[in-house]
Coordinates of N, CA and C in Angstrom, one line a residue:
G100 N 15.4 4.5 0.6 CA 15.9 3.3 0.5 C 15.6 2.4 -0.7
E101 N 16.4 1.4 -0.8 CA 16.2 0.5 -1.9 C 16.4 -0.9 -1.4
M102 N 15.6 -2.0 -1.9 CA 15.8 -3.2 -1.8 C 15.9 -3.9 -3.0
T103 N 17.2 -4.6 -3.2 CA 17.6 -5.2 -4.6 C 17.7 -6.7 -4.4
G104 N 17.3 -7.2 -3.2 CA 17.3 -8.6 -3.1 C 17.1 -9.0 -1.6
G105 N 17.2 -10.2 -1.4 CA 17.0 -10.7 0.1 C 15.5 -10.9 0.4
T106 N 15.2 -11.2 1.7 CA 13.8 -11.3 2.2 C 13.7 -10.5 3.5
I107 N 12.4 -10.0 3.6 CA 11.8 -9.5 4.9 C 10.7 -10.2 5.3
S108 N 10.7 -11.2 6.3 CA 9.5 -12.0 6.6 C 9.5 -12.2 8.1
G109 N 8.2 -12.7 8.5 CA 8.0 -13.2 9.9 C 7.9 -12.0 10.8
N110 N 7.6 -10.7 10.5 CA 7.7 -9.6 11.4 C 6.1 -9.3 11.7
S111 N 5.8 -8.6 12.8 CA 4.5 -8.2 13.2 C 4.6 -6.9 13.8
A112 N 3.6 -6.1 13.4 CA 3.3 -4.6 13.8 C 1.9 -4.3 13.4
Y113 N 1.4 -3.2 14.0 CA 0.1 -2.6 13.8 C 0.0 -2.0 12.4
R114 N 1.0 -1.5 11.9 CA 1.1 -0.9 10.6 C 2.6 -1.0 10.2
G115 N 2.6 -1.4 8.7 CA 4.0 -1.5 8.2 C 4.7 -2.6 8.8
S116 N 4.3 -3.8 8.9 CA 4.9 -4.9 9.6 C 6.4 -5.3 9.0
A117 N 6.6 -4.9 7.6 CA 7.8 -5.1 7.0 C 8.4 -3.8 6.7
I118 N 7.8 -2.7 6.2 CA 8.2 -1.5 5.9 C 7.3 -0.4 6.3
M119 N 7.7 0.6 6.8 CA 6.9 1.7 7.2 C 7.5 3.0 6.6
L120 N 6.7 3.7 5.6 CA 7.2 4.8 5.0 C 6.1 5.9 5.6
Y121 N 6.6 7.0 6.3 CA 6.0 8.0 6.8 C 6.8 9.3 6.7
G122 N 6.1 10.2 6.1 CA 6.9 11.6 6.0 C 5.9 12.7 5.9
P123 N 6.4 13.9 5.8 CA 7.8 14.3 5.7 C 8.2 14.5 7.2
D124 N 9.6 14.2 7.5 CA 10.2 14.5 8.7 C 11.5 15.4 8.3
Y125 N 11.5 16.4 8.9 CA 12.8 17.3 8.8 C 13.0 17.7 7.3
G126 N 11.8 17.7 6.6 CA 11.9 18.2 5.1 C 12.2 17.2 4.2
Q127 N 12.5 16.0 4.7 CA 12.7 14.9 3.8 C 11.5 14.0 3.5
K128 N 11.4 13.6 2.2 CA 10.3 12.7 1.6 C 10.8 11.3 1.9
A129 N 10.0 10.5 2.7 CA 10.2 9.1 2.8 C 10.3 8.4 1.5
E130 N 11.1 7.9 0.9 CA 11.0 7.1 -0.4 C 11.7 5.8 -0.4
F131 N 11.1 4.8 -1.0 CA 11.7 3.4 -0.9 C 11.3 2.7 -2.4
T132 N 12.2 1.9 -2.8 CA 12.2 1.2 -3.9 C 12.3 -0.3 -3.8
L133 N 11.6 -1.1 -4.4 CA 11.7 -2.6 -4.3 C 11.8 -3.0 -5.8
S134 N 13.1 -3.4 -6.0 CA 13.4 -3.8 -7.4 C 13.6 -5.4 -7.4
D135 N 13.9 -6.1 -6.4 CA 14.1 -7.4 -6.2 C 14.0 -7.8 -4.9
G136 N 13.6 -9.1 -4.5 CA 13.6 -9.5 -3.2 C 12.2 -9.9 -2.8
V137 N 11.9 -10.4 -1.6 CA 10.6 -11.0 -1.2 C 10.3 -10.3 0.1
I138 N 9.0 -9.7 0.2 CA 8.5 -9.5 1.5 C 7.4 -10.4 1.8
S139 N 7.5 -11.3 2.7 CA 6.5 -12.3 2.9 C 6.3 -12.6 4.3
G140 N 5.1 -13.3 4.7 CA 4.8 -13.8 6.0 C 4.9 -12.7 7.0
N141 N 4.6 -11.5 6.8 CA 4.4 -10.6 7.8 C 2.9 -10.2 8.3
T142 N 2.7 -10.0 9.5 CA 1.4 -9.8 10.0 C 1.2 -8.6 10.6
C143 N 0.1 -7.9 10.2 CA -0.5 -6.6 10.9 C -1.5 -6.9 11.9
T144 N -1.3 -6.4 13.1 CA -2.3 -6.9 14.2 C -2.9 -5.5 14.6
Q145 N -4.2 -5.4 15.1 CA -5.0 -4.3 15.5 C -4.3 -3.7 16.8
L146 N -4.2 -2.4 16.8 CA -3.8 -1.9 18.0 C -4.8 -0.9 18.5
G147 N -5.6 -1.1 19.5 CA -6.7 -0.4 19.9 C -7.8 -0.2 18.8
T148 N -8.1 1.0 18.5 CA -8.9 1.2 17.3 C -8.1 1.5 16.1
L149 N -6.9 1.5 16.0 CA -6.2 1.5 14.8 C -6.1 0.2 13.9
Q150 N -6.4 0.3 12.8 CA -6.6 -0.9 11.9 C -5.2 -1.3 11.6
A151 N -5.2 -2.6 11.4 CA -3.8 -3.3 11.1 C -3.5 -3.0 9.7
A152 N -2.6 -2.4 9.2 CA -2.4 -2.1 7.7 C -1.2 -2.2 7.2
G153 N -1.0 -3.0 6.0 CA 0.1 -3.1 5.1 C 1.5 -3.7 5.7
A154 N 1.8 -4.7 4.9 CA 3.2 -5.1 5.2 C 4.2 -4.0 4.8
V155 N 3.8 -3.3 3.7 CA 4.4 -1.9 3.3 C 3.4 -0.9 3.5
Y156 N 3.6 0.1 4.3 CA 2.7 1.0 4.7 C 3.2 2.3 4.3
V157 N 2.4 3.2 3.5 CA 2.7 4.5 2.9 C 1.8 5.5 3.4
E158 N 2.5 6.5 4.0 CA 1.4 7.7 4.4 C 2.2 9.0 4.4
R159 N 1.4 10.1 4.4 CA 2.0 11.4 4.6 C 3.2 11.8 3.6
A160 N 3.0 12.0 2.4 CA 4.0 12.5 1.4 C 5.3 11.4 1.2
A161 N 4.8 10.1 1.5 CA 6.0 9.2 1.4 C 5.8 8.6 0.0
A162 N 6.8 7.9 -0.7 CA 6.6 7.4 -2.0 C 7.2 5.9 -2.0
F163 N 6.6 5.0 -2.5 CA 7.0 3.6 -2.7 C 6.7 3.2 -4.2
T164 N 7.9 2.8 -4.7 CA 8.1 2.4 -6.1 C 8.4 0.8 -6.1
M165 N 7.6 0.0 -6.9 CA 8.0 -1.3 -7.0 C 8.3 -1.7 -8.5
T166 N 9.4 -2.0 -8.7 CA 9.6 -2.4 -10.2 C 10.1 -3.7 -10.3
G167 N 10.0 -4.7 -9.2 CA 10.2 -6.0 -9.2 C 10.0 -6.7 -7.9
G168 N 10.6 -7.9 -7.8 CA 10.3 -8.6 -6.5 C 9.0 -9.1 -6.3
S169 N 8.6 -9.4 -4.9 CA 7.3 -9.9 -4.7 C 6.9 -9.6 -3.2
I170 N 5.7 -9.4 -3.0 CA 4.9 -9.1 -1.9 C 4.0 -10.0 -1.6
T171 N 4.2 -10.9 -0.7 CA 3.4 -12.4 -0.8 C 3.2 -13.0 0.6
G172 N 1.9 -13.4 0.9 CA 1.7 -14.2 2.1 C 1.6 -13.4 3.3
N173 N 1.2 -11.9 3.2 CA 1.2 -11.2 4.4 C -0.4 -11.1 4.8
A174 N -0.7 -10.7 6.1 CA -2.0 -10.6 6.4 C -2.1 -9.3 7.4
G175 N -3.3 -8.8 7.3 CA -3.7 -7.6 7.9 C -5.2 -7.3 7.7
Q176 N -5.7 -6.1 8.1 CA -6.9 -5.7 8.1 C -7.1 -4.8 6.7
Q177 N -6.2 -3.8 6.5 CA -6.3 -3.0 5.3 C -5.1 -3.2 4.5
G178 N -5.1 -3.5 3.2 CA -4.1 -3.7 2.3 C -3.0 -4.6 2.9
A179 N -3.2 -5.8 3.1 CA -2.2 -6.8 3.6 C -0.9 -6.7 2.9
G180 N -1.0 -6.5 1.5 CA 0.3 -6.2 0.8 C 0.9 -4.8 0.9
V181 N 0.2 -4.0 0.4 CA 0.5 -2.5 0.4 C -0.7 -1.7 0.7
C182 N -0.6 -0.8 1.9 CA -1.6 0.1 2.2 C -1.1 1.5 2.1
V183 N -1.8 2.4 1.2 CA -1.5 3.8 0.8 C -2.5 4.6 1.4
L184 N -2.1 5.6 2.4 CA -3.0 6.5 2.9 C -2.6 8.0 2.7
D185 N -3.4 8.7 2.2 CA -3.0 10.1 1.9 C -4.1 11.1 2.7
P186 N -3.8 11.6 3.9 CA -4.6 12.3 4.6 C -4.9 13.7 4.0
G187 N -4.2 14.0 3.0 CA -4.5 15.4 2.2 C -5.0 15.2 0.9
I188 N -5.9 14.1 0.7 CA -6.4 13.8 -0.5 C -7.2 14.7 -1.3
S189 N -7.6 15.8 -0.6 CA -8.5 16.6 -1.3 C -7.6 17.8 -1.7
N190 N -6.5 17.8 -1.4 CA -5.6 18.9 -1.9 C -4.0 18.1 -2.2
T191 N -3.1 18.9 -2.5 CA -1.7 18.5 -3.0 C -0.7 18.5 -1.8
E192 N -1.2 18.6 -0.6 CA -0.3 18.8 0.5 C 0.6 17.6 0.9
Y193 N 0.1 16.4 0.5 CA 0.9 15.2 0.9 C 1.4 14.5 -0.4
E194 N 0.4 14.2 -1.4 CA 0.9 13.4 -2.5 C 1.6 12.1 -2.1
T195 N 1.0 11.2 -1.3 CA 1.4 10.0 -0.9 C 1.3 9.1 -2.2
T196 N 2.4 8.3 -2.4 CA 2.6 7.9 -3.9 C 3.0 6.2 -3.8
F197 N 2.2 5.5 -4.6 CA 2.8 4.2 -4.8 C 2.6 3.8 -6.5
I198 N 3.9 3.5 -6.9 CA 3.9 3.2 -8.4 C 4.3 1.6 -8.3
L199 N 3.3 0.8 -9.0 CA 3.7 -0.6 -9.3 C 4.1 -0.6 -10.8
D200 N 5.4 -0.9 -11.1 CA 6.0 -0.9 -12.3 C 6.6 -2.2 -12.6
G201 N 6.1 -3.1 -12.0 CA 6.7 -4.6 -12.1 C 6.7 -5.4 -10.8
G202 N 6.9 -6.6 -10.7 CA 6.8 -7.5 -9.7 C 5.5 -7.9 -9.5
T203 N 5.3 -8.7 -8.3 CA 4.2 -9.5 -7.9 C 3.5 -9.2 -6.6
I204 N 2.3 -9.0 -6.5 CA 1.7 -8.8 -5.1 C 0.7 -9.9 -5.2
S205 N 0.9 -10.9 -4.3 CA 0.0 -12.2 -4.3 C -0.1 -12.9 -3.0
N206 N -1.1 -13.6 -2.9 CA -1.6 -14.4 -1.8 C -1.6 -13.8 -0.4
N207 N -2.0 -12.6 -0.3 CA -2.1 -11.7 0.8 C -3.5 -11.7 1.3
T208 N -3.7 -11.7 2.5 CA -5.1 -11.7 3.1 C -5.5 -10.6 4.0
A209 N -6.6 -9.9 3.8 CA -6.9 -8.8 4.7 C -8.5 -8.6 4.6
S210 N -9.1 -7.8 5.5 CA -10.5 -7.6 5.5 C -10.8 -6.7 4.3
T211 N -10.1 -5.6 4.0 CA -10.3 -4.6 2.9 C -8.9 -4.4 2.1
G212 N -9.1 -4.9 0.8 CA -7.8 -4.7 -0.1 C -6.7 -5.7 0.2
G213 N -7.0 -7.1 -0.2 CA -6.1 -7.9 0.1 C -4.6 -7.8 -0.4
G214 N -4.7 -7.3 -1.8 CA -3.3 -6.9 -2.4 C -2.8 -5.5 -2.1
I215 N -3.8 -4.5 -2.4 CA -3.4 -3.2 -2.3 C -4.7 -2.5 -1.6
Y216 N -4.6 -1.6 -0.5 CA -5.6 -0.7 -0.1 C -5.1 0.6 -0.6
S217 N -6.0 1.5 -1.3 CA -5.6 2.9 -1.7 C -6.5 3.9 -1.2
Y218 N -6.0 4.7 -0.6 CA -6.7 6.1 -0.3 C -5.8 7.3 -0.6
S219 N -5.5 7.4 -2.0 CA -4.6 8.4 -2.5 C -5.0 8.6 -3.9
N220 N -4.6 9.9 -4.4 CA -4.8 10.2 -5.9 C -3.5 9.8 -6.6
H221 N -2.5 9.2 -5.9 CA -1.2 8.9 -6.6 C -0.8 7.5 -6.4
V222 N -1.8 6.6 -6.7 CA -1.5 5.2 -6.9 C -1.7 4.9 -8.4
I223 N -0.6 4.3 -8.9 CA -0.4 4.2 -10.4 C 0.0 2.7 -10.7
L224 N -0.8 1.9 -11.3 CA -0.5 0.5 -11.6 C -0.2 0.5 -13.0
K225 N 1.3 0.5 -13.2 CA 1.6 0.6 -14.7 C 2.0 -0.8 -15.3
A226 N 2.3 -1.7 -14.5 CA 2.9 -3.0 -14.9 C 2.9 -3.9 -13.6
G227 N 3.1 -5.3 -13.7 CA 3.2 -6.1 -12.6 C 1.9 -7.0 -12.5
T228 N 1.8 -7.7 -11.5 CA 0.9 -8.8 -11.4 C 0.3 -8.7 -9.9
I229 N -1.1 -8.6 -9.8 CA -1.7 -8.6 -8.5 C -2.7 -10.0 -8.6
S230 N -2.3 -11.0 -7.9 CA -3.0 -12.1 -8.0 C -3.0 -13.1 -6.7
G231 N -4.1 -13.8 -6.7 CA -4.3 -14.8 -5.5 C -4.5 -14.1 -4.2
N232 N -4.9 -12.8 -4.0 CA -5.2 -12.1 -2.9 C -6.6 -12.4 -2.5
T233 N -6.9 -12.2 -1.1 CA -8.1 -12.4 -0.6 C -8.5 -11.4 0.3
A234 N -9.8 -10.9 0.2 CA -10.4 -9.8 1.3 C -11.8 -9.9 1.3
S235 N -12.4 -9.5 2.3 CA -14.0 -9.3 2.4 C -14.5 -8.3 1.4
M236 N -13.6 -7.2 1.2 CA -13.9 -6.3 0.1 C -12.6 -6.0 -0.6
G237 N -12.7 -6.0 -1.9 CA -11.5 -5.7 -2.7 C -10.5 -6.7 -2.6
G238 N -10.6 -7.8 -3.2 CA -9.7 -9.0 -3.1 C -8.2 -8.5 -3.5
G239 N -8.2 -8.0 -4.8 CA -6.8 -7.5 -5.4 C -6.7 -6.3 -4.9
V240 N -7.6 -5.2 -5.1 CA -7.4 -3.9 -5.0 C -8.5 -3.2 -4.4
Y241 N -8.4 -2.4 -3.5 CA -9.5 -1.7 -2.9 C -9.2 -0.2 -2.9
S242 N -10.0 0.7 -3.6 CA -9.7 2.0 -3.8 C -10.7 2.8 -3.0
E243 N -10.5 3.4 -1.9 CA -11.4 4.1 -0.8 C -11.8 5.3 -1.3
G244 N -13.0 5.8 -0.8 CA -13.7 7.0 -0.9 C -14.6 7.0 0.1
N245 N -15.2 8.4 0.4 CA -16.2 8.6 1.3 C -17.0 9.7 0.8
T246 N -18.0 10.2 1.5 CA -19.0 11.1 1.0 C -18.3 12.4 0.8
E247 N -17.1 12.8 1.4 CA -16.6 14.1 1.1 C -15.4 14.1 0.1
T248 N -14.6 13.0 0.2 CA -13.4 13.0 -0.8 C -13.4 11.5 -1.4
Y249 N -13.0 11.4 -2.6 CA -12.7 10.2 -3.3 C -11.3 10.2 -3.8
S250 N -10.8 9.0 -3.9 CA -9.5 8.6 -4.4 C -9.6 8.2 -5.6
T251 N -8.5 8.5 -6.5 CA -8.4 8.0 -7.9 C -7.3 7.0 -8.0
L252 N -7.7 5.9 -8.6 CA -6.7 4.9 -8.9 C -6.3 4.9 -10.4
H253 N -5.1 4.9 -10.8 CA -4.6 5.1 -12.2 C -4.0 3.6 -12.5
M254 N -4.6 3.0 -13.6 CA -4.3 1.8 -14.0 C -3.9 1.6 -15.4
M255 N -2.7 1.1 -15.9 CA -2.4 1.1 -17.4 C -2.2 -0.3 -17.8
N256 N -1.3 -1.0 -17.4 CA -0.9 -2.4 -17.8 C -0.8 -3.4 -17.0
A257 N -1.0 -3.2 -15.6 CA -1.0 -4.1 -14.6 C -2.0 -5.4 -14.8
V258 N -1.7 -6.4 -14.3 CA -2.6 -7.7 -14.5 C -3.2 -7.8 -13.0
I259 N -4.6 -7.8 -13.0 CA -5.3 -8.1 -11.7 C -6.0 -9.4 -12.1
T260 N -5.7 -10.6 -11.4 CA -6.4 -11.8 -11.8 C -6.3 -12.8 -10.6
G261 N -7.2 -13.7 -10.5 CA -7.5 -14.6 -9.5 C -7.4 -14.2 -8.1
N262 N -8.0 -13.0 -7.8 CA -8.3 -12.7 -6.5 C -9.5 -13.0 -6.0
S263 N -9.8 -13.1 -4.7 CA -11.2 -13.4 -4.4 C -11.7 -12.3 -3.2
S264 N -13.0 -12.0 -3.3 CA -13.7 -11.1 -2.3 C -15.1 -11.5 -2.2
G265 N -15.6 -11.3 -1.0 CA -17.0 -11.6 -0.6 C -17.8 -10.5 -0.9
D266 N -17.3 -9.3 -1.3 CA -18.1 -8.2 -1.7 C -17.7 -7.5 -2.9

């Protein structure tokens, strides 16, 4: 899919309160591009033990590319703006991808990763701005790892500024 304008706002879900990309289903890779428009005021709420994650939620071989527009004023526990989870991080089975190549991720609030929460080796910050986000850990961006696997975040020219974090 592609968003070239308009607004997605005021939605609530435990994951992907605005957009959820989850693949592969029936051999198709879930793909979405945001080139213009606003994703704002969406709230992720906890469901049982599942953490509330991402106004834009990307998992299992899904791909999200942002070349413009804004993701702003969203709330959740993990990656209130964008949450990227790759369950096959130690191999290439899934290759869950997020490419930021323009636009703004701002003023989102989460426990972990106010703007972006990344647990994938395929998160690439090429351009764009991540600003004014707030989280207990990783105000702008939080890149996850554990004792068995680590994710790698790739950053080239993105601007990460004016975010706040308690840790």
